[in-house]
mmCIF file with all atom_site columns, C-alpha atoms in Angstrom:
data_model
loop_
_atom_site.group_PDB
_atom_site.id
_atom_site.type_symbol
_atom_site.label_atom_id
_atom_site.label_alt_id
_atom_site.label_comp_id
_atom_site.label_asym_id
_atom_site.label_entity_id
_atom_site.label_seq_id
_atom_site.pdbx_PDB_ins_code
_atom_site.Cartn_x
_atom_site.Cartn_y
_atom_site.Cartn_z
_atom_site.occupancy
_atom_site.B_iso_or_equiv
_atom_site.pdbx_formal_charge
_atom_site.auth_seq_id
_atom_site.auth_comp_id
_atom_site.auth_asym_id
_atom_site.auth_atom_id
_atom_site.pdbx_PDB_model_num
ATOM 1   C CA . GLN A 1 1   ? -8.377  27.076 62.292 1.00 90.00 ? 1   GLN A CA 1
ATOM 2   C CA . VAL A 1 2   ? -9.123  30.517 60.892 1.00 92.00 ? 2   VAL A CA 1
ATOM 3   C CA . GLN A 1 3   ? -7.507  31.255 57.551 1.00 95.00 ? 3   GLN A CA 1
ATOM 4   C CA . LEU A 1 4   ? -7.567  34.123 55.088 1.00 97.00 ? 4   LEU A CA 1
ATOM 5   C CA . VAL A 1 5   ? -5.882  33.405 51.769 1.00 97.00 ? 5   VAL A CA 1
ATOM 6   C CA . GLU A 1 6   ? -5.351  36.123 49.192 1.00 97.00 ? 6   GLU A CA 1
ATOM 7   C CA . SER A 1 7   ? -4.693  35.719 45.490 1.00 97.00 ? 7   SER A CA 1
ATOM 8   C CA . GLY A 1 8   ? -4.741  37.742 42.301 1.00 98.00 ? 8   GLY A CA 1
ATOM 9   C CA . GLY A 1 9   ? -1.760  40.000 42.784 1.00 97.00 ? 9   GLY A CA 1
ATOM 10  C CA . GLY A 1 10  ? 0.789   40.552 40.063 1.00 97.00 ? 10  GLY A CA 1
ATOM 11  C CA . SER A 1 11  ? 2.567   43.088 37.910 1.00 98.00 ? 11  SER A CA 1
ATOM 12  C CA . VAL A 1 12  ? 0.669   45.488 35.705 1.00 98.00 ? 12  VAL A CA 1
ATOM 13  C CA . GLN A 1 13  ? 1.332   48.723 33.861 1.00 98.00 ? 13  GLN A CA 1
ATOM 14  C CA . ALA A 1 14  ? -0.150  51.996 35.013 1.00 98.00 ? 14  ALA A CA 1
ATOM 15  C CA . GLY A 1 15  ? -3.762  52.294 33.932 1.00 98.00 ? 15  GLY A CA 1
ATOM 16  C CA . GLY A 1 16  ? -4.288  48.559 34.104 1.00 98.00 ? 16  GLY A CA 1
ATOM 17  C CA . SER A 1 17  ? -6.550  46.486 36.323 1.00 98.00 ? 17  SER A CA 1
ATOM 18  C CA . LEU A 1 18  ? -6.269  43.638 38.783 1.00 98.00 ? 18  LEU A CA 1
ATOM 19  C CA . ARG A 1 19  ? -8.794  41.738 40.860 1.00 98.00 ? 19  ARG A CA 1
ATOM 20  C CA . LEU A 1 20  ? -7.733  40.464 44.250 1.00 98.00 ? 20  LEU A CA 1
ATOM 21  C CA . SER A 1 21  ? -9.573  37.608 45.929 1.00 98.00 ? 21  SER A CA 1
ATOM 22  C CA . CYS A 1 22  ? -9.639  36.420 49.517 1.00 97.00 ? 22  CYS A CA 1
ATOM 23  C CA . VAL A 1 23  ? -11.038 33.122 50.765 1.00 96.00 ? 23  VAL A CA 1
ATOM 24  C CA . ALA A 1 24  ? -11.956 32.982 54.441 1.00 95.00 ? 24  ALA A CA 1
ATOM 25  C CA . SER A 1 25  ? -12.319 29.710 56.319 1.00 92.00 ? 25  SER A CA 1
ATOM 26  C CA . GLY A 1 26  ? -12.611 28.454 59.871 1.00 91.00 ? 26  GLY A CA 1
ATOM 27  C CA . PHE A 1 27  ? -14.784 31.278 61.226 1.00 90.00 ? 27  PHE A CA 1
ATOM 28  C CA . THR A 1 28  ? -17.451 30.022 63.601 1.00 85.00 ? 28  THR A CA 1
ATOM 29  C CA . TYR A 1 29  ? -19.520 33.199 63.356 1.00 85.00 ? 29  TYR A CA 1
ATOM 30  C CA . ARG A 1 30  ? -19.919 35.666 60.515 1.00 86.00 ? 30  ARG A CA 1
ATOM 31  C CA . THR A 1 31  ? -17.508 38.570 60.890 1.00 90.00 ? 31  THR A CA 1
ATOM 32  C CA . ASN A 1 32  ? -18.888 42.114 61.081 1.00 92.00 ? 32  ASN A CA 1
ATOM 33  C CA . TYR A 1 33  ? -16.241 43.616 58.835 1.00 95.00 ? 33  TYR A CA 1
ATOM 34  C CA . MET A 1 34  ? -13.842 42.485 56.175 1.00 96.00 ? 34  MET A CA 1
ATOM 35  C CA . GLY A 1 35  ? -11.309 44.680 54.527 1.00 97.00 ? 35  GLY A CA 1
ATOM 36  C CA . TRP A 1 36  ? -8.271  45.198 52.381 1.00 98.00 ? 36  TRP A CA 1
ATOM 37  C CA . PHE A 1 37  ? -5.147  46.867 53.669 1.00 98.00 ? 37  PHE A CA 1
ATOM 38  C CA . ARG A 1 38  ? -1.833  47.534 51.950 1.00 98.00 ? 38  ARG A CA 1
ATOM 39  C CA . GLN A 1 39  ? 1.730   48.214 52.914 1.00 98.00 ? 39  GLN A CA 1
ATOM 40  C CA . ALA A 1 40  ? 4.349   49.701 50.633 1.00 97.00 ? 40  ALA A CA 1
ATOM 41  C CA . PRO A 1 41  ? 8.075   49.337 51.370 1.00 92.00 ? 41  PRO A CA 1
ATOM 42  C CA . GLY A 1 42  ? 9.139   51.752 54.082 1.00 94.00 ? 42  GLY A CA 1
ATOM 43  C CA . LYS A 1 43  ? 5.584   52.826 54.827 1.00 96.00 ? 43  LYS A CA 1
ATOM 44  C CA . GLU A 1 44  ? 2.986   51.954 57.420 1.00 96.00 ? 44  GLU A CA 1
ATOM 45  C CA . ARG A 1 45  ? 0.147   49.646 56.576 1.00 97.00 ? 45  ARG A CA 1
ATOM 46  C CA . GLU A 1 46  ? -2.934  51.582 55.487 1.00 97.00 ? 46  GLU A CA 1
ATOM 47  C CA . ARG A 1 47  ? -6.606  50.817 55.176 1.00 97.00 ? 47  ARG A CA 1
ATOM 48  C CA . VAL A 1 48  ? -7.757  50.548 51.543 1.00 98.00 ? 48  VAL A CA 1
ATOM 49  C CA . ALA A 1 49  ? -11.388 49.448 51.694 1.00 98.00 ? 49  ALA A CA 1
ATOM 50  C CA . ILE A 1 50  ? -13.806 47.920 54.186 1.00 97.00 ? 50  ILE A CA 1
ATOM 51  C CA . ILE A 1 51  ? -17.161 46.224 53.813 1.00 95.00 ? 51  ILE A CA 1
ATOM 52  C CA . ASP A 1 52  ? -19.482 45.392 56.676 1.00 93.00 ? 52  ASP A CA 1
ATOM 53  C CA . SER A 1 53  ? -21.855 42.482 57.072 1.00 90.00 ? 53  SER A CA 1
ATOM 54  C CA . TYR A 1 54  ? -24.682 44.532 55.529 1.00 91.00 ? 54  TYR A CA 1
ATOM 55  C CA . GLY A 1 55  ? -22.646 45.484 52.484 1.00 91.00 ? 55  GLY A CA 1
ATOM 56  C CA . SER A 1 56  ? -21.808 49.063 53.429 1.00 93.00 ? 56  SER A CA 1
ATOM 57  C CA . THR A 1 57  ? -18.415 50.113 52.104 1.00 96.00 ? 57  THR A CA 1
ATOM 58  C CA . THR A 1 58  ? -15.707 52.610 53.016 1.00 96.00 ? 58  THR A CA 1
ATOM 59  C CA . TYR A 1 59  ? -12.714 53.563 50.887 1.00 97.00 ? 59  TYR A CA 1
ATOM 60  C CA . ALA A 1 60  ? -9.484  55.411 51.368 1.00 96.00 ? 60  ALA A CA 1
ATOM 61  C CA . GLY A 1 61  ? -9.539  58.705 49.532 1.00 97.00 ? 61  GLY A CA 1
ATOM 62  C CA . SER A 1 62  ? -6.604  57.665 47.357 1.00 97.00 ? 62  SER A CA 1
ATOM 63  C CA . VAL A 1 63  ? -8.527  54.737 45.841 1.00 98.00 ? 63  VAL A CA 1
ATOM 64  C CA . LYS A 1 64  ? -12.088 56.018 45.822 1.00 98.00 ? 64  LYS A CA 1
ATOM 65  C CA . GLY A 1 65  ? -13.602 55.769 42.370 1.00 98.00 ? 65  GLY A CA 1
ATOM 66  C CA . ARG A 1 66  ? -10.921 53.344 41.202 1.00 98.00 ? 66  ARG A CA 1
ATOM 67  C CA . PHE A 1 67  ? -11.233 50.379 43.587 1.00 98.00 ? 67  PHE A CA 1
ATOM 68  C CA . THR A 1 68  ? -14.335 48.383 44.470 1.00 98.00 ? 68  THR A CA 1
ATOM 69  C CA . ILE A 1 69  ? -14.649 46.014 47.415 1.00 98.00 ? 69  ILE A CA 1
ATOM 70  C CA . SER A 1 70  ? -17.290 43.304 47.276 1.00 97.00 ? 70  SER A CA 1
ATOM 71  C CA . LYS A 1 71  ? -18.267 39.946 48.677 1.00 94.00 ? 71  LYS A CA 1
ATOM 72  C CA . GLY A 1 72  ? -19.000 36.827 46.729 1.00 89.00 ? 72  GLY A CA 1
ATOM 73  C CA . SER A 1 73  ? -22.357 35.053 46.856 1.00 79.00 ? 73  SER A CA 1
ATOM 74  C CA . ALA A 1 74  ? -20.711 32.795 49.383 1.00 75.00 ? 74  ALA A CA 1
ATOM 75  C CA . GLN A 1 75  ? -19.980 35.056 52.331 1.00 72.00 ? 75  GLN A CA 1
ATOM 76  C CA . ASN A 1 76  ? -16.495 33.637 52.743 1.00 88.00 ? 76  ASN A CA 1
ATOM 77  C CA . LEU A 1 77  ? -15.287 35.327 49.533 1.00 94.00 ? 77  LEU A CA 1
ATOM 78  C CA . LEU A 1 78  ? -13.957 38.877 49.407 1.00 97.00 ? 78  LEU A CA 1
ATOM 79  C CA . TYR A 1 79  ? -12.825 40.775 46.326 1.00 98.00 ? 79  TYR A CA 1
ATOM 80  C CA . LEU A 1 80  ? -11.027 43.990 45.478 1.00 98.00 ? 80  LEU A CA 1
ATOM 81  C CA . GLN A 1 81  ? -11.416 45.172 41.914 1.00 98.00 ? 81  GLN A CA 1
ATOM 82  C CA . MET A 1 82  ? -8.643  47.644 41.167 1.00 98.00 ? 82  MET A CA 1
ATOM 83  C CA . ASN A 1 83  ? -8.891  49.798 38.053 1.00 98.00 ? 83  ASN A CA 1
ATOM 84  C CA . SER A 1 84  ? -6.808  52.670 36.735 1.00 98.00 ? 84  SER A CA 1
ATOM 85  C CA . LEU A 1 85  ? -3.864  51.462 38.759 1.00 98.00 ? 85  LEU A CA 1
ATOM 86  C CA . LYS A 1 86  ? -1.051  53.873 39.541 1.00 98.00 ? 86  LYS A CA 1
ATOM 87  C CA . PRO A 1 87  ? 2.577   53.238 40.504 1.00 97.00 ? 87  PRO A CA 1
ATOM 88  C CA . GLU A 1 88  ? 1.738   54.495 44.010 1.00 97.00 ? 88  GLU A CA 1
ATOM 89  C CA . ASP A 1 89  ? -0.654  51.547 44.384 1.00 98.00 ? 89  ASP A CA 1
ATOM 90  C CA . THR A 1 90  ? 2.357   49.245 44.488 1.00 98.00 ? 90  THR A CA 1
ATOM 91  C CA . ALA A 1 91  ? 2.255   47.393 47.805 1.00 98.00 ? 91  ALA A CA 1
ATOM 92  C CA . MET A 1 92  ? 1.589   44.128 49.559 1.00 98.00 ? 92  MET A CA 1
ATOM 93  C CA . TYR A 1 93  ? -2.175  43.799 49.883 1.00 98.00 ? 93  TYR A CA 1
ATOM 94  C CA . TYR A 1 94  ? -3.707  42.054 52.880 1.00 98.00 ? 94  TYR A CA 1
ATOM 95  C CA . CYS A 1 95  ? -7.176  40.695 53.508 1.00 98.00 ? 95  CYS A CA 1
ATOM 96  C CA . ALA A 1 96  ? -8.446  41.069 57.066 1.00 98.00 ? 96  ALA A CA 1
ATOM 97  C CA . ALA A 1 97  ? -11.511 40.285 59.154 1.00 96.00 ? 97  ALA A CA 1
ATOM 98  C CA . SER A 1 98  ? -12.969 41.848 62.279 1.00 94.00 ? 98  SER A CA 1
ATOM 99  C CA . TYR A 1 99  ? -15.611 41.160 64.916 1.00 92.00 ? 99  TYR A CA 1
ATOM 100 C CA . ALA A 1 100 ? -15.666 44.814 65.983 1.00 90.00 ? 100 ALA A CA 1
ATOM 101 C CA . PRO A 1 101 ? -19.251 45.871 66.733 1.00 89.00 ? 101 PRO A CA 1
ATOM 102 C CA . ARG A 1 102 ? -21.252 47.646 64.081 1.00 86.00 ? 102 ARG A CA 1
ATOM 103 C CA . LEU A 1 103 ? -21.879 51.157 65.384 1.00 84.00 ? 103 LEU A CA 1
ATOM 104 C CA . VAL A 1 104 ? -23.211 54.330 63.794 1.00 81.00 ? 104 VAL A CA 1
ATOM 105 C CA . ASP A 1 105 ? -20.422 56.389 62.190 1.00 84.00 ? 105 ASP A CA 1
ATOM 106 C CA . PHE A 1 106 ? -17.842 53.811 63.234 1.00 87.00 ? 106 PHE A CA 1
ATOM 107 C CA . ILE A 1 107 ? -15.152 52.746 60.784 1.00 88.00 ? 107 ILE A CA 1
ATOM 108 C CA . PRO A 1 108 ? -12.855 50.097 62.201 1.00 92.00 ? 108 PRO A CA 1
ATOM 109 C CA . SER A 1 109 ? -9.146  50.782 62.054 1.00 91.00 ? 109 SER A CA 1
ATOM 110 C CA . GLU A 1 110 ? -6.316  48.331 61.563 1.00 93.00 ? 110 GLU A CA 1
ATOM 111 C CA . GLY A 1 111 ? -6.239  47.576 65.283 1.00 93.00 ? 111 GLY A CA 1
ATOM 112 C CA . HIS A 1 112 ? -9.792  46.274 65.191 1.00 95.00 ? 112 HIS A CA 1
ATOM 113 C CA . PHE A 1 113 ? -8.908  43.541 62.714 1.00 96.00 ? 113 PHE A CA 1
ATOM 114 C CA . GLY A 1 114 ? -7.760  40.397 64.468 1.00 95.00 ? 114 GLY A CA 1
ATOM 115 C CA . TYR A 1 115 ? -7.454  38.080 61.497 1.00 96.00 ? 115 TYR A CA 1
ATOM 116 C CA . TRP A 1 116 ? -5.056  38.581 58.600 1.00 98.00 ? 116 TRP A CA 1
ATOM 117 C CA . GLY A 1 117 ? -3.947  36.844 55.466 1.00 97.00 ? 117 GLY A CA 1
ATOM 118 C CA . GLN A 1 118 ? -0.353  36.503 54.304 1.00 97.00 ? 118 GLN A CA 1
ATOM 119 C CA . GLY A 1 119 ? -0.724  39.098 51.587 1.00 98.00 ? 119 GLY A CA 1
ATOM 120 C CA . THR A 1 120 ? -0.457  39.278 47.813 1.00 98.00 ? 120 THR A CA 1
ATOM 121 C CA . GLN A 1 121 ? 1.974   41.589 46.018 1.00 98.00 ? 121 GLN A CA 1
ATOM 122 C CA . VAL A 1 122 ? 0.753   44.204 43.558 1.00 98.00 ? 122 VAL A CA 1
ATOM 123 C CA . THR A 1 123 ? 3.316   46.010 41.447 1.00 98.00 ? 123 THR A CA 1
ATOM 124 C CA . VAL A 1 124 ? 2.353   48.819 39.091 1.00 98.00 ? 124 VAL A CA 1
ATOM 125 C CA . SER A 1 125 ? 4.947   50.107 36.654 1.00 97.00 ? 125 SER A CA 1
ATOM 126 C CA . SER A 1 126 ? 4.864   53.471 34.941 1.00 94.00 ? 126 SER A CA 1
#
């Protein structure tokens, strides 16, 4: 049974940091992409950061330079280091995995991710 379990969310003041973790289990084959998405109340879910199986990363413009996505030494671990947090970063954060093919200039969208965790809440106060 495939599972993605997030942890590390919480409440922090603006300017603070949090590190989200995701543990993946039950995958028969290594996924081509893993990523972090977030959804704020009343808004659509948005892509935050993606990492492919070779370690290439893509970030949303709103988090570039502040957030860092990485994998653990064990390939079933995914992290999101979030620094200089802002109130607008407040959202439920989801870990996701995808078997979408690795193609040149291709960045998978939400629809390409077939496996999702339950989410972890991040709240940033001003």
